[in-house]
Short mmCIF file of C-alpha atoms in Angstrom, two decimals:
data_model
loop_
_atom_site.label_atom_id
_atom_site.label_comp_id
_atom_site.label_asym_id
_atom_site.label_seq_id
_atom_site.Cartn_x
_atom_site.Cartn_y
_atom_site.Cartn_z
CA MET A 1 61.10 -4.05 -32.22
CA ALA A 2 63.25 -7.17 -32.52
CA GLY A 3 64.01 -6.24 -36.11
CA PHE A 4 65.40 -2.92 -34.99
CA ARG A 5 67.55 -4.58 -32.35
CA ARG A 6 69.31 -6.52 -35.06
CA LEU A 7 70.14 -3.31 -36.91
CA SER A 8 73.90 -3.22 -37.44
CA ILE A 9 76.12 -0.19 -37.91
CA ALA A 10 76.81 -1.38 -41.45
CA LEU A 11 73.09 -1.15 -42.22
CA VAL A 12 72.69 2.20 -40.48
CA ILE A 13 75.23 3.88 -42.77
CA CYS A 14 73.77 2.51 -45.97
CA ALA A 15 71.38 4.55 -48.11
CA LEU A 16 67.93 3.07 -47.61
CA THR A 17 64.21 3.57 -47.86
CA LEU A 18 61.99 2.67 -44.94
CA SER A 19 58.21 2.56 -44.96
CA LEU A 20 56.56 2.33 -41.55
CA SER A 21 52.81 2.03 -40.99
CA ILE A 22 50.17 0.25 -38.99
CA GLU A 23 47.43 -1.53 -40.89
CA THR A 24 44.60 -3.92 -39.90
CA TRP A 25 43.41 -6.68 -42.18
CA ALA A 26 40.55 -9.16 -42.25
CA GLN A 27 40.99 -12.82 -41.35
CA THR A 28 42.82 -14.65 -44.14
CA PRO A 29 41.35 -17.88 -45.62
CA LYS A 30 43.29 -20.94 -44.50
CA ARG A 31 44.20 -21.95 -48.06
CA ILE A 32 46.20 -18.73 -48.46
CA ARG A 33 49.46 -18.07 -46.63
CA GLU A 34 49.76 -14.66 -45.01
CA HIS A 35 53.11 -12.84 -44.91
CA GLU A 36 53.85 -9.79 -42.73
CA VAL A 37 56.17 -7.36 -44.52
CA GLN A 38 59.51 -6.90 -42.74
CA ARG A 39 62.11 -4.14 -42.98
CA GLU A 40 63.76 -3.79 -46.41
CA GLU A 41 61.44 -6.28 -48.14
CA THR A 42 59.88 -5.64 -51.53
CA VAL A 43 57.27 -7.56 -53.51
CA TYR A 44 60.15 -8.83 -55.64
CA SER A 45 62.14 -10.23 -52.69
CA ILE A 46 59.01 -11.73 -51.08
CA ALA A 47 58.09 -13.46 -54.36
CA ARG A 48 61.60 -14.95 -54.52
CA ARG A 49 61.38 -16.09 -50.92
CA TYR A 50 58.16 -18.04 -51.50
CA ASN A 51 59.02 -19.09 -55.07
CA ALA A 52 55.87 -17.29 -56.22
CA SER A 53 55.28 -15.08 -59.23
CA ILE A 54 54.96 -11.34 -58.72
CA GLU A 55 51.84 -11.38 -60.90
CA LYS A 56 50.09 -13.90 -58.59
CA ILE A 57 50.93 -11.79 -55.54
CA TYR A 58 49.53 -8.70 -57.24
CA GLU A 59 46.35 -10.61 -58.15
CA LEU A 60 45.73 -11.35 -54.47
CA ASN A 61 47.01 -7.95 -53.29
CA PRO A 62 46.23 -5.35 -55.99
CA TRP A 63 46.92 -2.50 -53.53
CA ALA A 64 50.57 -3.67 -53.33
CA LYS A 65 51.22 -2.33 -56.85
CA LYS A 66 51.24 1.13 -55.31
CA GLN A 67 53.43 0.48 -52.26
CA ILE A 68 54.03 -1.96 -49.43
CA LYS A 69 55.09 -0.98 -45.94
CA VAL A 70 56.52 -2.65 -42.86
CA GLY A 71 53.68 -4.38 -41.02
CA ASP A 72 51.50 -4.81 -44.13
CA ARG A 73 50.17 -8.35 -44.68
CA LEU A 74 50.41 -9.93 -48.10
CA LEU A 75 48.38 -12.94 -49.24
CA ILE A 76 50.69 -15.57 -50.78
CA PRO A 77 49.35 -18.20 -53.24
CA ALA A 78 48.83 -21.51 -51.40
CA ASP A 79 50.43 -23.61 -54.13
CA SER A 80 53.74 -21.86 -53.57
CA SER A 81 53.73 -21.75 -49.76
CA ALA A 82 55.22 -25.21 -49.44
CA GLN A 83 58.15 -24.14 -51.58
CA GLN A 84 59.30 -21.41 -49.24
CA THR A 85 62.99 -20.75 -49.67
CA SER A 86 64.89 -21.53 -46.52
CA ARG A 87 67.46 -19.19 -45.00
CA SER A 88 70.19 -21.82 -44.93
CA THR A 89 73.69 -20.94 -45.97
CA PRO A 90 73.81 -20.29 -49.75
CA THR A 91 75.56 -23.00 -51.76
CA LYS A 92 77.12 -20.85 -54.47
CA THR A 93 78.70 -17.42 -54.87
CA THR A 94 79.13 -15.04 -57.75
CA ARG A 95 81.17 -11.84 -57.99
CA HIS A 96 80.12 -8.24 -58.26
CA LYS A 97 82.33 -5.27 -59.13
CA VAL A 98 81.29 -2.17 -57.20
CA GLU A 99 80.24 0.76 -59.35
CA ALA A 100 80.05 4.47 -58.49
CA GLY A 101 77.10 5.34 -56.25
CA GLU A 102 76.42 1.77 -55.09
CA THR A 103 75.98 0.84 -51.44
CA LEU A 104 76.01 -2.53 -49.69
CA TYR A 105 72.27 -2.26 -49.20
CA ARG A 106 71.63 -1.55 -52.89
CA ILE A 107 73.91 -4.41 -53.99
CA SER A 108 72.09 -6.83 -51.67
CA LYS A 109 68.80 -5.79 -53.29
CA ILE A 110 70.16 -6.14 -56.83
CA TYR A 111 70.93 -9.80 -56.17
CA GLY A 112 68.02 -10.50 -53.80
CA VAL A 113 70.23 -11.61 -50.90
CA GLU A 114 70.11 -10.75 -47.21
CA LEU A 115 72.43 -7.92 -46.22
CA ALA A 116 73.68 -10.03 -43.30
CA ASP A 117 74.66 -12.83 -45.73
CA LEU A 118 76.46 -10.32 -47.96
CA LEU A 119 78.45 -8.98 -44.99
CA ARG A 120 79.32 -12.50 -43.80
CA ALA A 121 80.62 -13.38 -47.25
CA ASN A 122 82.89 -10.32 -47.26
CA PRO A 123 84.59 -10.07 -43.83
CA GLY A 124 85.85 -6.58 -43.01
CA VAL A 125 83.76 -4.85 -45.66
CA THR A 126 81.51 -2.02 -44.43
CA THR A 127 80.05 1.03 -46.10
CA SER A 128 83.03 3.09 -44.96
CA THR A 129 85.49 0.64 -46.59
CA LEU A 130 83.45 -0.01 -49.74
CA LYS A 131 85.33 1.33 -52.79
CA VAL A 132 84.54 1.68 -56.48
CA GLY A 133 86.11 -1.24 -58.36
CA MET A 134 86.15 -3.56 -55.34
CA GLU A 135 85.00 -7.13 -56.05
CA LEU A 136 82.45 -8.60 -53.65
CA LEU A 137 81.41 -12.22 -53.22
CA ILE A 138 77.64 -12.52 -53.64
CA PRO A 139 76.11 -15.54 -51.84
CA VAL A 140 73.22 -17.00 -53.84
CA ASN A 141 71.40 -20.30 -54.10
CA LYS A 142 72.21 -22.41 -57.16
CA ALA A 143 68.77 -21.92 -58.65
CA GLU A 144 69.04 -18.14 -58.22
CA ALA A 145 72.64 -17.50 -59.25
CA THR A 146 73.02 -14.37 -61.37
CA PRO A 147 75.94 -14.27 -63.87
CA THR A 148 78.66 -11.76 -63.01
CA GLY A 149 77.80 -8.33 -64.34
CA THR A 150 74.15 -9.22 -65.00
CA LYS A 151 71.96 -7.48 -62.45
CA THR A 152 68.35 -8.33 -61.84
CA LYS A 153 66.60 -5.16 -60.72
CA GLU A 154 63.51 -5.23 -58.55
CA PRO A 155 60.40 -3.44 -59.82
CA GLU A 156 60.25 0.21 -58.85
CA GLU A 157 57.41 1.19 -56.53
CA PRO A 158 55.21 4.02 -57.84
CA SER A 159 55.55 7.36 -56.08
CA SER A 160 52.95 8.40 -53.55
CA PRO A 161 50.36 11.01 -54.56
CA THR A 162 51.67 14.56 -54.32
CA ASN A 163 48.69 16.07 -52.50
CA GLN A 164 48.44 14.02 -49.33
CA VAL A 165 46.15 14.89 -46.46
CA ALA A 166 47.36 15.29 -42.90
CA THR A 167 46.57 11.66 -42.01
CA ALA A 168 48.41 10.13 -44.98
CA GLN A 169 51.96 8.84 -45.06
CA THR A 170 54.62 11.48 -44.34
CA ARG A 171 57.52 11.33 -46.78
CA VAL A 172 60.88 12.26 -45.27
CA LEU A 173 64.19 12.68 -47.11
CA MET A 174 67.37 12.70 -44.99
CA LEU A 175 70.74 13.77 -46.40
CA LEU A 176 73.77 13.22 -44.16
CA PRO A 177 77.51 12.44 -44.57
CA LEU A 178 77.06 9.08 -42.82
CA THR A 179 80.43 7.73 -43.93
CA LYS A 180 82.30 10.86 -42.83
CA ASP A 181 81.47 11.45 -39.18
CA ARG A 182 80.23 9.26 -36.34
CA LYS A 183 78.00 12.00 -34.90
CA PHE A 184 75.76 11.93 -37.98
CA ILE A 185 75.29 8.17 -37.59
CA GLU A 186 74.16 8.81 -34.02
CA PHE A 187 71.75 11.49 -35.26
CA TYR A 188 70.31 8.95 -37.68
CA GLU A 189 70.04 6.27 -34.99
CA GLY A 190 68.16 8.65 -32.70
CA PHE A 191 65.90 9.60 -35.60
CA LEU A 192 65.00 5.93 -36.10
CA LEU A 193 64.05 5.66 -32.42
CA GLY A 194 61.82 8.71 -32.79
CA MET A 195 60.19 7.15 -35.85
CA TYR A 196 59.56 3.95 -33.91
CA ASP A 197 57.73 5.90 -31.19
CA LEU A 198 55.59 7.60 -33.83
CA LYS A 199 54.85 4.29 -35.54
CA LYS A 200 53.48 2.92 -32.26
CA SER A 201 51.03 5.82 -32.18
CA GLY A 202 49.79 4.98 -35.68
CA ILE A 203 51.74 7.52 -37.76
CA SER A 204 52.84 6.27 -41.19
CA ILE A 205 56.27 7.37 -42.43
CA GLN A 206 58.35 6.79 -45.54
CA LEU A 207 62.00 7.63 -44.85
CA THR A 208 64.61 7.85 -47.60
CA THR A 209 68.18 8.30 -46.35
CA LEU A 210 70.98 9.29 -48.74
CA ASP A 211 74.68 9.51 -47.93
CA ILE A 212 76.27 12.83 -49.03
CA PRO A 213 80.05 12.43 -48.67
CA SER A 214 80.59 15.62 -50.72
CA ASP A 215 78.81 18.76 -51.87
CA ASN A 216 78.85 17.47 -55.44
CA THR A 217 77.00 14.31 -54.37
CA LEU A 218 74.25 16.45 -52.90
CA LEU A 219 74.01 18.54 -56.07
CA SER A 220 73.66 15.36 -58.15
CA TYR A 221 70.77 14.19 -55.95
CA ILE A 222 69.06 17.54 -56.42
CA SER A 223 69.48 17.49 -60.20
CA SER A 224 68.20 13.89 -60.41
CA GLY A 225 64.89 14.82 -58.77
CA LYS A 226 65.33 13.16 -55.36
CA PHE A 227 63.58 16.09 -53.66
CA VAL A 228 60.38 15.87 -55.70
CA ASP A 229 57.21 15.16 -53.66
CA GLN A 230 59.05 15.04 -50.33
CA ASP A 231 57.11 16.42 -47.37
CA ILE A 232 60.11 17.00 -45.11
CA VAL A 233 63.80 17.26 -46.05
CA ILE A 234 66.38 17.07 -43.26
CA GLY A 235 70.15 17.56 -43.54
CA GLY A 236 72.91 19.77 -44.86
CA VAL A 237 76.04 20.25 -42.75
CA ASN A 238 77.70 23.34 -44.23
CA ASP A 239 76.76 26.64 -45.89
CA VAL A 240 77.05 25.27 -49.42
CA GLN A 241 74.74 22.33 -48.70
CA ILE A 242 72.19 24.36 -46.75
CA ARG A 243 71.89 26.97 -49.51
CA ALA A 244 71.70 24.28 -52.20
CA ILE A 245 68.85 22.47 -50.43
CA ALA A 246 67.03 25.75 -49.75
CA ASP A 247 67.32 26.60 -53.46
CA ALA A 248 65.99 23.20 -54.55
CA SER A 249 62.37 22.66 -55.50
CA GLY A 250 59.80 19.90 -55.13
CA TYR A 251 59.57 19.56 -51.34
CA ASN A 252 57.34 21.19 -48.72
CA HIS A 253 59.57 21.81 -45.69
CA TYR A 254 63.34 21.81 -45.16
CA ILE A 255 64.58 21.34 -41.57
CA VAL A 256 68.15 22.60 -40.92
CA PRO A 257 69.19 20.53 -37.86
CA PHE A 258 72.81 21.59 -37.23
CA SER A 259 74.48 24.75 -38.52
CA ARG A 260 72.44 27.79 -39.30
CA ILE A 261 72.97 30.60 -41.79
CA ASP A 262 71.03 33.75 -42.49
CA ASN A 263 69.76 35.37 -45.70
CA LEU A 264 68.29 32.17 -47.14
CA THR A 265 65.88 32.52 -50.07
CA PRO A 266 63.89 29.28 -50.46
CA HIS A 267 62.90 28.38 -54.02
CA SER A 268 59.51 26.89 -53.20
CA GLY A 269 59.30 25.18 -49.79
CA ASN A 270 59.64 26.51 -46.24
CA VAL A 271 62.98 26.47 -44.40
CA ILE A 272 63.05 25.87 -40.63
CA LEU A 273 66.20 26.56 -38.59
CA ALA A 274 66.02 24.14 -35.65
CA ASN A 275 68.92 25.73 -33.79
CA ALA A 276 67.92 29.00 -32.10
CA GLN A 277 69.96 32.01 -33.20
CA SER A 278 72.80 32.76 -30.76
CA SER A 279 72.39 36.56 -30.91
CA TYR A 280 68.67 36.22 -30.19
CA ILE A 281 69.35 34.04 -27.14
CA ILE A 282 71.95 36.44 -25.76
CA GLU A 283 69.55 39.39 -26.11
CA ARG A 284 67.13 37.55 -23.84
CA VAL A 285 69.71 36.10 -21.41
CA VAL A 286 71.29 39.46 -20.51
CA PRO A 287 68.09 40.89 -18.91
CA PHE A 288 67.64 37.64 -17.01
CA PHE A 289 71.21 37.91 -15.69
CA LEU A 290 70.67 41.51 -14.52
CA GLN A 291 67.52 40.55 -12.65
CA ARG A 292 68.85 37.37 -11.03
CA TYR A 293 72.19 38.79 -9.87
CA LYS A 294 71.12 42.30 -8.93
CA GLY A 295 73.06 43.39 -5.82
CA ARG A 296 75.99 41.04 -6.47
CA GLU A 297 79.47 41.82 -7.71
CA VAL A 298 80.26 40.35 -11.14
CA VAL A 299 83.78 38.97 -11.58
CA PHE A 300 84.94 38.12 -15.10
CA THR A 301 87.80 35.61 -15.37
CA ARG A 302 90.23 35.35 -18.24
CA ARG A 303 93.68 34.21 -19.34
CA ARG A 304 95.95 36.22 -21.59
CA THR A 305 95.06 34.16 -24.68
CA ASP A 306 91.28 34.14 -24.22
CA THR A 307 88.92 35.92 -26.63
CA GLU A 308 85.77 37.44 -25.21
CA GLU A 309 82.45 35.78 -26.11
CA PRO A 310 79.60 37.91 -27.57
CA PHE A 311 77.63 37.24 -24.37
CA VAL A 312 80.22 39.03 -22.25
CA THR A 313 80.62 41.80 -24.83
CA GLN A 314 76.89 42.56 -24.52
CA LEU A 315 76.76 41.98 -20.76
CA ARG A 316 79.43 44.56 -19.81
CA PRO A 317 77.59 47.71 -20.98
CA ALA A 318 74.31 46.36 -19.56
CA LEU A 319 75.96 45.93 -16.14
CA GLN A 320 77.38 49.42 -16.31
CA LYS A 321 74.00 50.89 -17.22
CA ALA A 322 72.33 49.01 -14.38
CA GLY A 323 74.97 50.19 -11.87
CA ILE A 324 76.19 46.68 -11.04
CA THR A 325 79.79 46.44 -9.84
CA MET A 326 82.13 44.40 -12.05
CA ARG A 327 85.83 43.64 -12.42
CA THR A 328 88.08 41.28 -14.41
CA ILE A 329 90.77 39.02 -12.95
CA GLU A 330 93.34 36.74 -14.54
CA VAL A 331 93.36 33.04 -13.59
CA GLY A 332 95.74 30.16 -14.14
CA SER A 333 98.99 32.11 -13.71
CA GLY A 334 99.96 31.99 -10.05
CA SER A 335 98.72 34.48 -7.49
CA MET A 336 95.46 36.31 -8.17
CA PRO A 337 93.05 38.61 -6.38
CA SER A 338 90.64 36.93 -3.99
CA ILE A 339 87.02 36.36 -4.92
CA GLY A 340 84.73 37.66 -2.22
CA SER A 341 81.35 36.42 -1.10
CA ASN A 342 78.11 37.52 -2.75
CA THR A 343 79.83 37.24 -6.14
CA VAL A 344 78.84 35.76 -9.50
CA VAL A 345 81.82 34.60 -11.58
CA VAL A 346 81.65 34.66 -15.39
CA PRO A 347 84.56 33.34 -17.54
CA ILE A 348 84.88 35.52 -20.65
CA SER A 349 84.83 32.48 -22.98
CA ALA A 350 83.49 28.93 -23.07
CA ASP A 351 86.98 27.43 -23.36
CA ARG A 352 87.35 24.24 -21.33
CA ASN A 353 90.71 25.15 -19.83
CA LEU A 354 89.45 28.59 -18.78
CA ALA A 355 86.44 26.94 -17.14
CA LEU A 356 88.70 24.52 -15.22
CA ALA A 357 91.09 27.31 -14.23
CA THR A 358 88.15 29.41 -13.00
CA VAL A 359 86.77 26.60 -10.84
CA ALA A 360 90.25 25.99 -9.44
CA ALA A 361 90.67 29.72 -8.69
CA ILE A 362 87.40 29.81 -6.77
CA GLY A 363 88.57 26.75 -4.84
CA THR A 364 87.19 26.68 -1.34
CA GLN A 365 85.98 30.27 -1.61
CA SER A 366 82.57 28.94 -2.49
CA THR A 367 80.59 30.58 0.32
CA GLY A 368 78.33 33.08 -1.41
CA VAL A 369 80.07 32.53 -4.77
CA THR A 370 78.15 31.28 -7.78
CA LEU A 371 79.06 30.64 -11.41
CA PHE A 372 77.40 31.55 -14.71
CA GLY A 373 78.45 29.98 -17.98
CA TYR A 374 77.99 28.49 -21.41
CA PRO A 375 76.26 25.67 -23.34
CA GLN A 376 79.54 23.85 -24.02
CA TRP A 377 80.03 23.18 -20.31
CA GLN A 378 77.56 20.29 -20.61
CA SER A 379 80.22 18.12 -22.28
CA TYR A 380 83.17 18.78 -19.94
CA GLY A 381 82.86 15.59 -17.91
CA GLY A 382 81.43 14.32 -14.63
CA GLN A 383 84.02 15.88 -12.31
CA PHE A 384 83.40 19.31 -13.81
CA GLN A 385 79.64 18.75 -13.45
CA GLN A 386 80.17 18.18 -9.71
CA SER A 387 81.91 21.56 -9.48
CA LEU A 388 78.94 23.17 -11.23
CA HIS A 389 76.61 21.76 -8.57
CA ARG A 390 78.90 22.90 -5.77
CA LEU A 391 78.81 26.46 -7.12
CA ASN A 392 75.07 26.50 -7.83
CA THR A 393 75.89 27.24 -11.48
CA THR A 394 73.52 28.50 -14.17
CA ILE A 395 74.18 28.13 -17.90
CA TYR A 396 72.19 29.20 -20.96
CA SER A 397 71.72 26.87 -23.93
CA SER A 398 69.42 26.05 -26.82
CA PHE A 399 70.19 22.34 -26.17
CA PHE A 400 70.14 20.56 -22.83
CA PHE A 401 69.79 16.87 -22.00
CA ASP A 402 69.22 15.82 -18.39
CA PRO A 403 70.03 12.09 -18.11
CA THR A 404 68.34 11.89 -14.70
CA MET A 405 64.85 12.50 -16.15
CA PRO A 406 62.73 9.30 -16.29
CA GLU A 407 62.01 9.74 -20.03
CA ALA A 408 65.71 10.36 -20.67
CA LYS A 409 66.61 7.15 -18.83
CA ASP A 410 64.10 5.27 -20.99
CA PHE A 411 65.66 6.72 -24.13
CA LEU A 412 69.21 5.78 -23.07
CA THR A 413 68.15 2.23 -22.23
CA GLN A 414 66.31 1.78 -25.51
CA TYR A 415 69.15 3.32 -27.53
CA ASN A 416 71.77 1.04 -25.97
CA THR A 417 69.51 -2.00 -26.52
CA TRP A 418 68.97 -1.23 -30.20
CA PHE A 419 72.42 -0.11 -31.25
CA GLY A 420 74.73 -1.75 -28.71
CA HIS A 421 76.61 1.37 -27.61
CA LYS A 422 76.18 4.43 -25.43
CA ILE A 423 75.57 7.91 -26.81
CA SER A 424 78.65 10.11 -27.23
CA ASN A 425 79.40 12.88 -24.74
CA THR A 426 79.05 15.78 -27.18
CA TYR A 427 77.29 19.13 -27.32
CA PRO A 428 74.66 18.75 -28.52
CA LYS A 429 74.02 15.03 -28.15
CA TYR A 430 73.33 14.12 -31.76
CA SER A 431 71.35 10.96 -31.05
CA VAL A 432 68.92 12.88 -28.82
CA LEU A 433 68.73 15.68 -31.40
CA GLY A 434 67.68 13.18 -34.08
CA TYR A 435 65.08 11.73 -31.72
CA ASP A 436 63.59 15.15 -30.89
CA ILE A 437 63.48 16.36 -34.50
CA ALA A 438 61.79 13.18 -35.72
CA ARG A 439 59.12 13.27 -33.03
CA TYR A 440 58.34 16.97 -33.31
CA PHE A 441 58.28 17.58 -37.05
CA ILE A 442 56.87 14.27 -38.30
CA ARG A 443 54.16 14.33 -35.65
CA ALA A 444 53.37 17.96 -36.56
CA TYR A 445 53.13 17.15 -40.28
CA ALA A 446 51.02 14.05 -39.68
CA ALA A 447 48.58 16.06 -37.57
CA HIS A 448 48.36 19.32 -39.54
CA GLY A 449 49.84 18.69 -43.00
CA LYS A 450 51.64 21.45 -44.92
CA GLY A 451 50.30 24.18 -42.65
CA PHE A 452 51.70 22.79 -39.40
CA ILE A 453 53.87 25.89 -38.76
CA SER A 454 50.77 28.01 -38.12
CA SER A 455 49.73 25.47 -35.47
CA SER A 456 53.16 25.19 -33.81
CA SER A 457 51.95 26.86 -30.60
CA THR A 458 49.49 23.99 -30.05
CA LEU A 459 52.01 21.20 -30.63
CA PRO A 460 53.49 19.19 -27.72
CA HIS A 461 56.79 20.55 -26.37
CA ASP A 462 58.27 17.37 -24.94
CA GLY A 463 61.75 17.22 -26.46
CA LEU A 464 64.43 15.50 -24.41
CA GLN A 465 67.08 18.04 -25.45
CA LEU A 466 65.43 20.61 -27.71
CA ASP A 467 62.20 22.58 -27.48
CA PHE A 468 60.49 24.36 -30.39
CA GLN A 469 58.77 27.65 -30.93
CA LEU A 470 58.83 28.73 -34.58
CA GLN A 471 58.90 32.40 -35.54
CA PRO A 472 59.26 34.05 -39.00
CA HIS A 473 62.86 34.81 -39.90
CA GLY A 474 62.37 36.00 -43.48
CA SER A 475 60.26 35.07 -46.48
CA ARG A 476 59.25 31.39 -45.94
CA VAL A 477 62.10 31.04 -43.40
CA TYR A 478 61.31 30.21 -39.78
CA SER A 479 63.62 30.00 -36.78
CA ASN A 480 63.32 28.17 -33.52
CA THR A 481 63.43 30.68 -30.65
CA ARG A 482 63.34 28.36 -27.64
CA PHE A 483 66.27 28.11 -25.23
CA TYR A 484 66.94 26.92 -21.69
CA LEU A 485 68.37 28.37 -18.51
CA VAL A 486 69.76 25.43 -16.58
CA THR A 487 70.77 25.56 -12.92
CA TYR A 488 72.94 22.89 -11.31
CA THR A 489 71.68 23.23 -7.74
CA SER A 490 73.88 22.66 -4.71
CA SER A 491 71.44 19.94 -3.61
CA GLY A 492 72.44 17.86 -6.66
CA SER A 493 69.31 18.40 -8.77
CA ILE A 494 69.05 20.09 -12.15
CA LEU A 495 66.48 22.80 -12.86
CA ARG A 496 65.72 23.35 -16.57
CA GLU A 497 63.61 26.41 -17.42
CA SER A 498 62.35 26.88 -20.99
CA PHE A 499 62.07 30.40 -22.49
#
């Protein structure tokens, strides 16, 4: 875990490949040095570290020709162990001109230097400031100096077999605009935490993360075969990207974590929409509303500029059919009709200012008055949350994170320890979303292989923010149908019911 704690933001936003597994090995003879593989290491970099030949390492570890993973133990020739290269400050630098498609991580691997040393040699340079044509100082030891423009490439690791069983390594490809938006970095950070939890339970994962700053970058990855033999693909942040990934071939399952679009026609793999469809949720929330608030008056609040949400549009005729009294009042513009007791108040939109104006209009008239609202209210701040408790408010949402839960507290503590910052107050919370998606889908694939969707009803539903129940939504397209009804009780507790 210490290695993860040292993970910097600069590393997080680089394109990288991680291999995580747990292996057990026999006792090593004393004449042979044993090396435990760390994050980002390759046979090439380990050979350089110990001043050993790659061929000798392969002789002692023939399995390493296929792939090495974090936690694996390599046998290092004894005659080279005494010549281990120290991690002292390099004594010489060379220059490298950044080319299109290169990242700091890739450049560090080209020259066989530590990423931390590369960053120290180039103050102020991060992935977000890295530009094509920029010259970087490359710290190297005198004996290892590479002439400018001459790049020593590490040997490529062979691909994993295409037909893996459920217990084999799960190959995950993530495609996110990491240099464009902070929320996607937080999603990635949460995903790493989820992977770490899975690793502790013995699940082996190979994660490849690629930055997609533009739609064209994504298309180039598809055409270059990056999707081939991937078990799970995660990403896509707009309609163009989602359709392009769905149309690609070579992978088994594509998880759409953010936006959702309909009428997808997958080329070969399955597409899973992690975000439950809004219209489907509303269809199920309206009957719940009628049952819970039967016998109460429903008061809709609005301002002149507000546009009615689909929830209210569907709720009005249902109230009329059920014979429930309703009226609409205007708030935020001076005097207004009073709100009586035994009333449920529903703003006609999720707008923050309308929500605040509604709470202010209710004021001290809280006896017998309750509030019903929207998913976005989760991110409106602590003072607004107190008002929700005072009014015994219920909201509907496909995402909900309760920071008072013991497991949520553990997540927040671990996240802050690893990455040195708190999660952002957004809806949804992207770090928690990444954590939930990693734990659910990778665990499902590791346990059941390609057919895990048919076993989804038997899988654990323990997401911190998101629950899963997959239903067909077209040919080889599946949609999550789970959502929450969340009540902020007047006693200060939070009741989260899953439907």
